[in-house]
mmCIF file with all atom_site columns, C-alpha atoms and ligand atoms in Angstrom:
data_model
loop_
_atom_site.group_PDB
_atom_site.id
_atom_site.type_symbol
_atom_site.label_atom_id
_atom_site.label_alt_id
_atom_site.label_comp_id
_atom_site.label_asym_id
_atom_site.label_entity_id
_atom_site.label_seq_id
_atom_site.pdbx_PDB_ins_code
_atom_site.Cartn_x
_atom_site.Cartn_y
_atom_site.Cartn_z
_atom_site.occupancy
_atom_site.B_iso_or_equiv
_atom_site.pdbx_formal_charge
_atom_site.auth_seq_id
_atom_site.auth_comp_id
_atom_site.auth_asym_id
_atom_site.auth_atom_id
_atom_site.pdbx_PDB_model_num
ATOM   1   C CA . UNK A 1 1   ? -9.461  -2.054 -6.901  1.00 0.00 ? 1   UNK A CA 1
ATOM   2   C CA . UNK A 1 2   ? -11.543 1.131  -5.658  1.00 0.00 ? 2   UNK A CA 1
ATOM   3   C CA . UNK A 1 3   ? -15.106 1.121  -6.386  1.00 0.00 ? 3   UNK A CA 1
ATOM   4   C CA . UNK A 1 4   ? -16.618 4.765  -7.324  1.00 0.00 ? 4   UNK A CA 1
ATOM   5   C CA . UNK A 1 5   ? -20.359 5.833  -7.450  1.00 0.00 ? 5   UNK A CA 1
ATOM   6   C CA . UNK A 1 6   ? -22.034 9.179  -7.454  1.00 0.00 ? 6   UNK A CA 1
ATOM   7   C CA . UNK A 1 7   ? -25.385 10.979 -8.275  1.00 0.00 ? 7   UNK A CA 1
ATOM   8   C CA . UNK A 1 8   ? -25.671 13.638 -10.470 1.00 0.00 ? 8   UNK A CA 1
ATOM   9   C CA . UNK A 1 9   ? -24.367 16.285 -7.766  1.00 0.00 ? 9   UNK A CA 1
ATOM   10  C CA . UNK A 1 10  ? -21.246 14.494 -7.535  1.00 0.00 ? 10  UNK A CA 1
ATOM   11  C CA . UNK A 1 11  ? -20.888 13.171 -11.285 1.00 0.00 ? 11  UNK A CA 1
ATOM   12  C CA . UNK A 1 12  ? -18.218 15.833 -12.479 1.00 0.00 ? 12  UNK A CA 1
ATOM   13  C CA . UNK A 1 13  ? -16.475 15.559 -9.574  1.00 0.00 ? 13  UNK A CA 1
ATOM   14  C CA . UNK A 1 14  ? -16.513 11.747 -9.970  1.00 0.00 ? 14  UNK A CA 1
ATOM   15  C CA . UNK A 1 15  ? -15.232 12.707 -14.035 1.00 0.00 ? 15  UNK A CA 1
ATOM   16  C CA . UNK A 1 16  ? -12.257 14.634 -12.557 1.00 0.00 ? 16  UNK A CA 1
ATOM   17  C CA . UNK A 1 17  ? -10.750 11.852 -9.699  1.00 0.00 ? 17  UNK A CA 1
ATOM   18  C CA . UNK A 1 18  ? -11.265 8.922  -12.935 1.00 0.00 ? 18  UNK A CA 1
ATOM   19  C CA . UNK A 1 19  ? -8.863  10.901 -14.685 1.00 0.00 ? 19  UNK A CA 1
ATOM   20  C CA . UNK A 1 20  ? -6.422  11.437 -11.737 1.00 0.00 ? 20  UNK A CA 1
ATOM   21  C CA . UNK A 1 21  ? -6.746  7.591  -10.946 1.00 0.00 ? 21  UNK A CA 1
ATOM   22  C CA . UNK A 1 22  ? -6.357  6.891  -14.423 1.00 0.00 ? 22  UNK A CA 1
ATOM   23  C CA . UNK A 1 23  ? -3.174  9.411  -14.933 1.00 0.00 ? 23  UNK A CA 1
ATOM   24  C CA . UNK A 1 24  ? -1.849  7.384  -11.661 1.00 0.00 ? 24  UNK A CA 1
ATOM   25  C CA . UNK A 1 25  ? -2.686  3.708  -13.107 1.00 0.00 ? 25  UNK A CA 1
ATOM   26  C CA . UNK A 1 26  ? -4.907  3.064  -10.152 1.00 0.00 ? 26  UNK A CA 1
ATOM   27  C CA . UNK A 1 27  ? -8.106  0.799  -10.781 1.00 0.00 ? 27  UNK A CA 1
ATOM   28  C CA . UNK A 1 28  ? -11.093 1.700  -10.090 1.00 0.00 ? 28  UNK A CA 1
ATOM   29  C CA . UNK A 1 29  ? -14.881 -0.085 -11.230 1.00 0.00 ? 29  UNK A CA 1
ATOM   30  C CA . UNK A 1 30  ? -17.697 2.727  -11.753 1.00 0.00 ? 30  UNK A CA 1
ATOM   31  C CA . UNK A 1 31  ? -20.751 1.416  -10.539 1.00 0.00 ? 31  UNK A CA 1
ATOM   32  C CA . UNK A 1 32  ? -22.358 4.697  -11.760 1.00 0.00 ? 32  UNK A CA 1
ATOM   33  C CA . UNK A 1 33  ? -24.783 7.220  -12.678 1.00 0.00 ? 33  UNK A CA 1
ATOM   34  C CA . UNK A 1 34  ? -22.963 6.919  -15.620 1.00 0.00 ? 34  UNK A CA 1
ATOM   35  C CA . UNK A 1 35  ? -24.335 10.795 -17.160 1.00 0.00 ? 35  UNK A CA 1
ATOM   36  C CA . UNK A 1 36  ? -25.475 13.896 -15.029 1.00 0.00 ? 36  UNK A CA 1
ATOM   37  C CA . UNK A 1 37  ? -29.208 12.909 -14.972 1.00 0.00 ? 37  UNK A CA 1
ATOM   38  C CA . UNK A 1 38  ? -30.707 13.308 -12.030 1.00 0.00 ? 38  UNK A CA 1
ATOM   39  C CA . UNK A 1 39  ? -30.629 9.734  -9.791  1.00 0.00 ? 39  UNK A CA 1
ATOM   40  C CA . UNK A 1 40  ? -30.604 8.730  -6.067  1.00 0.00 ? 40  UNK A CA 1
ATOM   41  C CA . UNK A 1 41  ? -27.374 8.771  -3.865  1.00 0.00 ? 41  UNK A CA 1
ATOM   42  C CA . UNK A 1 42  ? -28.774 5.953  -1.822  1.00 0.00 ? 42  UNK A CA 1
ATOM   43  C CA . UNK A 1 43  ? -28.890 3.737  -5.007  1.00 0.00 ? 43  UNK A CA 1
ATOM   44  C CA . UNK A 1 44  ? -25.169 4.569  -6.469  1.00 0.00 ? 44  UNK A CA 1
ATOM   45  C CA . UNK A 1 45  ? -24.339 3.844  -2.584  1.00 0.00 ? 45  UNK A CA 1
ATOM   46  C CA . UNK A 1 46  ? -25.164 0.278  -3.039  1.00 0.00 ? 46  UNK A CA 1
ATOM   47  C CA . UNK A 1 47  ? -23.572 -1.555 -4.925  1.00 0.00 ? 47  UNK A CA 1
ATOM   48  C CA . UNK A 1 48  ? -20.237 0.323  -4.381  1.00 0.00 ? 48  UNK A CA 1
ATOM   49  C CA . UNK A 1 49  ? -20.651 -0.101 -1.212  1.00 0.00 ? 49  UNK A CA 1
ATOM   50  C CA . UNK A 1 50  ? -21.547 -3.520 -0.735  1.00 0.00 ? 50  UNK A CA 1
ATOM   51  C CA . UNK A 1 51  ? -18.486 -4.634 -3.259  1.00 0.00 ? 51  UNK A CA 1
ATOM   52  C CA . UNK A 1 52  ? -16.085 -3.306 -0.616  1.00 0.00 ? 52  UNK A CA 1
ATOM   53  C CA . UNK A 1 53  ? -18.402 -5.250 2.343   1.00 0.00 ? 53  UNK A CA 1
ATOM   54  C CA . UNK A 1 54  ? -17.895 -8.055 -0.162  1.00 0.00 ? 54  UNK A CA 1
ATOM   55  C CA . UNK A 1 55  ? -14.371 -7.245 -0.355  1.00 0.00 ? 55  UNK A CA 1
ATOM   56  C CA . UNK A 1 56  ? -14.346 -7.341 -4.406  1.00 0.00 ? 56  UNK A CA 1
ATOM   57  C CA . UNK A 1 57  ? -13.261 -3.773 -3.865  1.00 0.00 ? 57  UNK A CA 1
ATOM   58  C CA . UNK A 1 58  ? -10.692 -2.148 -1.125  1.00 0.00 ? 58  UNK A CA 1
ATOM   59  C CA . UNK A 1 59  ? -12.196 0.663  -0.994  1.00 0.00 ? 59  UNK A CA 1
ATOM   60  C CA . UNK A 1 60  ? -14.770 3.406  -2.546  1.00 0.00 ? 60  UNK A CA 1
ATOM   61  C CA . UNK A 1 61  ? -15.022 6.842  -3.185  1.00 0.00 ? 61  UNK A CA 1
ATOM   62  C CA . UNK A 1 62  ? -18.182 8.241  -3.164  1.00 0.00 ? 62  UNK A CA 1
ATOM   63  C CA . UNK A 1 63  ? -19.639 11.810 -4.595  1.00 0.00 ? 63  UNK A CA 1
ATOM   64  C CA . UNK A 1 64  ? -22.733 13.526 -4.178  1.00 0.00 ? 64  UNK A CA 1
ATOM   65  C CA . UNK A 1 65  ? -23.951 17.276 -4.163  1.00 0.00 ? 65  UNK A CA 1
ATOM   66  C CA . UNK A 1 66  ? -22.314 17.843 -0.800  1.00 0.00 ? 66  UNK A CA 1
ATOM   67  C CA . UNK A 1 67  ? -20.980 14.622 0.405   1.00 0.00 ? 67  UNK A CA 1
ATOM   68  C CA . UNK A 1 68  ? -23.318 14.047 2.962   1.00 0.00 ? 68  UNK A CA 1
ATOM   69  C CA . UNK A 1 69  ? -26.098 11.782 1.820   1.00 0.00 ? 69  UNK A CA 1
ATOM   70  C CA . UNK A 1 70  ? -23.950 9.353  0.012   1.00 0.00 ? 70  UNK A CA 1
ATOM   71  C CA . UNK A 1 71  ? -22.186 8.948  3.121   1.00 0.00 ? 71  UNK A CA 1
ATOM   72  C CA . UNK A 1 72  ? -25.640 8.319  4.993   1.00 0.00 ? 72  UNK A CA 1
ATOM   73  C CA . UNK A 1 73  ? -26.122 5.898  2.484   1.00 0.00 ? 73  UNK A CA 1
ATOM   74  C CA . UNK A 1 74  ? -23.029 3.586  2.649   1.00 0.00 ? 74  UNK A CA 1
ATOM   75  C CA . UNK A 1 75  ? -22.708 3.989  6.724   1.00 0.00 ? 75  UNK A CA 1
ATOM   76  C CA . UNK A 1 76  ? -26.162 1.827  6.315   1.00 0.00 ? 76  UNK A CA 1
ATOM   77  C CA . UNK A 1 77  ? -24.483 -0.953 4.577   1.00 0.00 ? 77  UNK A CA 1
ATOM   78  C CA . UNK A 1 78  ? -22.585 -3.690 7.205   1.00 0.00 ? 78  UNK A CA 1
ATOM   79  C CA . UNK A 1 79  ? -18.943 -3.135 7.265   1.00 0.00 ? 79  UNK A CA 1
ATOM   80  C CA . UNK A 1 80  ? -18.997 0.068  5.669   1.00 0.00 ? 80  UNK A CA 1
ATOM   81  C CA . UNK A 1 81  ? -17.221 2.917  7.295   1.00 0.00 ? 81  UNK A CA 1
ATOM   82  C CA . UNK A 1 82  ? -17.863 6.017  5.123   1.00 0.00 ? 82  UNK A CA 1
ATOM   83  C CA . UNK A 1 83  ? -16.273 9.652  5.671   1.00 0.00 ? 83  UNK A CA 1
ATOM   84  C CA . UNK A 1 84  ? -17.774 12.805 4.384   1.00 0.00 ? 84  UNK A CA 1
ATOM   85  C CA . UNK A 1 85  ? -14.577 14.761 3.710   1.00 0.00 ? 85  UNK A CA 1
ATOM   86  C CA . UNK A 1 86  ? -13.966 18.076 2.758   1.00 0.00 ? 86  UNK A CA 1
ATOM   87  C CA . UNK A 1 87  ? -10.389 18.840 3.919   1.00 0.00 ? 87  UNK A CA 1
ATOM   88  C CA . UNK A 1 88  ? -6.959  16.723 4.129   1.00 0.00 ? 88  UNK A CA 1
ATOM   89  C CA . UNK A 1 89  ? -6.484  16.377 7.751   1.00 0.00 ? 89  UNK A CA 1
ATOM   90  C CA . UNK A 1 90  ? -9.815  14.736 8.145   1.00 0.00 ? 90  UNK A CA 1
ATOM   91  C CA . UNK A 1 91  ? -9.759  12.260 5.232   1.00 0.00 ? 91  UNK A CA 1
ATOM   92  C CA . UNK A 1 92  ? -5.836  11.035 6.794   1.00 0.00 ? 92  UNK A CA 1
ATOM   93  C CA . UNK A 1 93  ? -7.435  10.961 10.414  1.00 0.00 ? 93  UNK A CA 1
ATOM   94  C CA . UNK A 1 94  ? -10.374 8.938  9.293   1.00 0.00 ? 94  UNK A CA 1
ATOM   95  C CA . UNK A 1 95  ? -8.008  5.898  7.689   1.00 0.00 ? 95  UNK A CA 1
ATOM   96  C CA . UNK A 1 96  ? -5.706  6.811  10.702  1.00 0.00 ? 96  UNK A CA 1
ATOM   97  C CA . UNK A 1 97  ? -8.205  6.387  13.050  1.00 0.00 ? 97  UNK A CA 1
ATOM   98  C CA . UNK A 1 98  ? -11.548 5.140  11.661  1.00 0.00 ? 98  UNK A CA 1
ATOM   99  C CA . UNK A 1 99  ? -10.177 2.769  9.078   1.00 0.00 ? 99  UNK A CA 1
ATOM   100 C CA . UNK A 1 100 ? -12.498 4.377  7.057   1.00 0.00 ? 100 UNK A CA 1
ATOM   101 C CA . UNK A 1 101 ? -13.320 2.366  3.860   1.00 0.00 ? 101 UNK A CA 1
ATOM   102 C CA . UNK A 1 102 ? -15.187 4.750  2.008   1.00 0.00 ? 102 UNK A CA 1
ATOM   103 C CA . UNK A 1 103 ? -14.292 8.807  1.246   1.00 0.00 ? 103 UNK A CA 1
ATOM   104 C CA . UNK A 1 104 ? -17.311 10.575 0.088   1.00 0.00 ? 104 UNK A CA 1
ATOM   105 C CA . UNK A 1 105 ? -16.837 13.999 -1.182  1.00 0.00 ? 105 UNK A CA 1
ATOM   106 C CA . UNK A 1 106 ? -19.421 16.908 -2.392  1.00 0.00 ? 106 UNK A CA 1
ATOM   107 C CA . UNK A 1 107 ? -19.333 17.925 -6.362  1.00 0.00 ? 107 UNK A CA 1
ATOM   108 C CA . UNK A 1 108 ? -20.577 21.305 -4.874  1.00 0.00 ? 108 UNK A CA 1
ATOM   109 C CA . UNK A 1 109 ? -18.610 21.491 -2.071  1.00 0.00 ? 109 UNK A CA 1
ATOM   110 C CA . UNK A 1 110 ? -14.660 20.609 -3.286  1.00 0.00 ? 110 UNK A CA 1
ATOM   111 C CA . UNK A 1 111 ? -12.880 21.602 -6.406  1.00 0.00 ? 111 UNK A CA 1
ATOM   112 C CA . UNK A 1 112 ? -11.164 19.026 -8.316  1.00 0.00 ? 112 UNK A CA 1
ATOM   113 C CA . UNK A 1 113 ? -8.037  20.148 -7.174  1.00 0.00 ? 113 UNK A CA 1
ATOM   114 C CA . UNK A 1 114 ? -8.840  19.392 -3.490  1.00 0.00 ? 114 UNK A CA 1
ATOM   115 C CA . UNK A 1 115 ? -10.715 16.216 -4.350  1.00 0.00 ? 115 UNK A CA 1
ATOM   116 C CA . UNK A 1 116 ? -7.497  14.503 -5.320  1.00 0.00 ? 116 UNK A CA 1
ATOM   117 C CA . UNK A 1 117 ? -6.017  15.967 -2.060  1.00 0.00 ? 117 UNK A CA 1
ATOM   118 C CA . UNK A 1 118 ? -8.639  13.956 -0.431  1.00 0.00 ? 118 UNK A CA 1
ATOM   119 C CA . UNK A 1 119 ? -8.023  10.800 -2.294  1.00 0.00 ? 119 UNK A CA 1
ATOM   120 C CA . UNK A 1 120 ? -4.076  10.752 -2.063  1.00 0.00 ? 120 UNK A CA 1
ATOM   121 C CA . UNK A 1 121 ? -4.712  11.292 1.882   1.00 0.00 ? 121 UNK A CA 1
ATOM   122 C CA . UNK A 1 122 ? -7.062  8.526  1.866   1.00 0.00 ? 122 UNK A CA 1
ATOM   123 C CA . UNK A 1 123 ? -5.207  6.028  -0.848  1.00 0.00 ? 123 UNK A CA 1
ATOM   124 C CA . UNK A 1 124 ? -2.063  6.760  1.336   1.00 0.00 ? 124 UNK A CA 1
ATOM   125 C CA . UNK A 1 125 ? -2.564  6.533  4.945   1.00 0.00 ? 125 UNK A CA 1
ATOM   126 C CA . UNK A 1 126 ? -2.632  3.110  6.349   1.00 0.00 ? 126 UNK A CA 1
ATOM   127 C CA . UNK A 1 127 ? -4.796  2.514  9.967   1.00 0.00 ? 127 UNK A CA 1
ATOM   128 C CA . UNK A 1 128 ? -2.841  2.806  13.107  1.00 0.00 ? 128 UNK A CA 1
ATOM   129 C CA . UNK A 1 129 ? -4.560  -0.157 15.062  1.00 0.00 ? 129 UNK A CA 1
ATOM   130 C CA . UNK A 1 130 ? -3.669  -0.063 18.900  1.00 0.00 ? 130 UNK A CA 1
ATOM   131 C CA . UNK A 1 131 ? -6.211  1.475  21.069  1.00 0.00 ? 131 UNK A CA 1
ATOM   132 C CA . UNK A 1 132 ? -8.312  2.656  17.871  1.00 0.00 ? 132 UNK A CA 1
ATOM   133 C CA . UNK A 1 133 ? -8.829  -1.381 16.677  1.00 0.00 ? 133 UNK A CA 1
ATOM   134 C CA . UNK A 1 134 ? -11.014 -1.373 19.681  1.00 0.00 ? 134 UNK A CA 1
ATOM   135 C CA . UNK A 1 135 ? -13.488 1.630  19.064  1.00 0.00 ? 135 UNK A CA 1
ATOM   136 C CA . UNK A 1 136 ? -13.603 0.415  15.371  1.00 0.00 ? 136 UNK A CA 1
ATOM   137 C CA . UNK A 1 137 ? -14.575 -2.985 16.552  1.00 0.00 ? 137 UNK A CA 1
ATOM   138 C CA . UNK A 1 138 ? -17.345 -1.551 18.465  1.00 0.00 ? 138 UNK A CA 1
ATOM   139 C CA . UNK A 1 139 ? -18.734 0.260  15.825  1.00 0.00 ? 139 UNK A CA 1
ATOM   140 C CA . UNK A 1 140 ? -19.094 -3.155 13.969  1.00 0.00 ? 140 UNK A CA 1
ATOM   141 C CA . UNK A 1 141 ? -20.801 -4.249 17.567  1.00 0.00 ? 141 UNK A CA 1
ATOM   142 C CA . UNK A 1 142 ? -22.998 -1.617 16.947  1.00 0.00 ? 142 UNK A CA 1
ATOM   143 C CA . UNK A 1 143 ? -24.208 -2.589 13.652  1.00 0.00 ? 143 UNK A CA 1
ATOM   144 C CA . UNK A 1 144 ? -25.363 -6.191 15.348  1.00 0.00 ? 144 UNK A CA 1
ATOM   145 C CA . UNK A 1 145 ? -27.897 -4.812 17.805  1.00 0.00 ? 145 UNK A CA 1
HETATM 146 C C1 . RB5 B 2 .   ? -28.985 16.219 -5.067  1.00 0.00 ? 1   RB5 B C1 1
HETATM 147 O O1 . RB5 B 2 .   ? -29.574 17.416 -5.468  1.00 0.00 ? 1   RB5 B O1 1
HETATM 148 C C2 . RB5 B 2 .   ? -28.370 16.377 -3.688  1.00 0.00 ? 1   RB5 B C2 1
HETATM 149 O O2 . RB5 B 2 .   ? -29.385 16.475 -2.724  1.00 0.00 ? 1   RB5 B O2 1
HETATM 150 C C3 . RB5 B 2 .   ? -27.453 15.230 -3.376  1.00 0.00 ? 1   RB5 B C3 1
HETATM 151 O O3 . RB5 B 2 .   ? -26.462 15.173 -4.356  1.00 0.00 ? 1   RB5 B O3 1
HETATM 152 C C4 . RB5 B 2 .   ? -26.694 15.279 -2.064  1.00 0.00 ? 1   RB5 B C4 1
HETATM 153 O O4 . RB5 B 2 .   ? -26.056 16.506 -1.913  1.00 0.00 ? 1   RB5 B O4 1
HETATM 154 C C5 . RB5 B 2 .   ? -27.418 14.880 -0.874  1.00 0.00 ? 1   RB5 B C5 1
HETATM 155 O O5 . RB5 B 2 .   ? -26.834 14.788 0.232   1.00 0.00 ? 1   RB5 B O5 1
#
């Protein structure tokens, strides 16, 4: 189950990866904005976010006008490790490497065509482990300080 969330920057582009995930019979819960009226990323963040720290959800994707603040948002949250994306080799590398959790992308930044790029790279590629379990471990240290 992927969780999905966006403001009103991201909500088309939010429209467009529903009905690739949908096309693909992957689930997903919408925790919103639910229309294009204007809202605040750090809200939709939230409870996406914390229903993959509560591990009701695998993972989210996240949208905003550029990516960027959403992913502010969610890096707040304990246990979330949220990757503003824009191009394939970085959304692989950050489940490679970062065993990134959450993919945020920018409505005004990707098309829909790239979007799904993104999410097929980041559905797809599992974590590596080895040396990189113990820089993602400290980046959970980091939260506890
Ligand atoms: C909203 O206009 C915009 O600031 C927001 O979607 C996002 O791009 C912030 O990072």
């Amino acid at each position: 189950m992927l969780a999905l969330a966006s403001d009103h920057g991201g909500f088309e582009l939010k429209q467009a990866v529903k009905q690739y995930l949908d096309q693909k019979g992957i689930a997903y819960t919408d925790f919103g904005c639910h229309d294009g009226e204007a809202c605040d990323y750090p809200d939709m963040a939230e409870a996406a976010c914390q229903a993959v720290a509560g591990k009701t959800c695998e993972r989210a994707l996240l949208f905003c006008g550029t990516g960027i603040g959403i992913s502010m948002a969610a890096n707040k949250i304990p246990g979330i490790r949220a990757a503003a994306c824009s191009d394939s080799y970085s959304a692989r590398m950050t489940r490679a490497h970062n065993d990134a959790n959450a993919l945020c992308m920018g409505g005004r930044v990707v098309g829909p065509g790239l979007a799904i790029e993104l999410v097929e790279a980041f559905l797809t590629t599992e974590f590596e482990g080895g040396r990189h379990s113990r820089r993602v471990d400290k980046l959970s240290q980091l939260e506890k300080r």
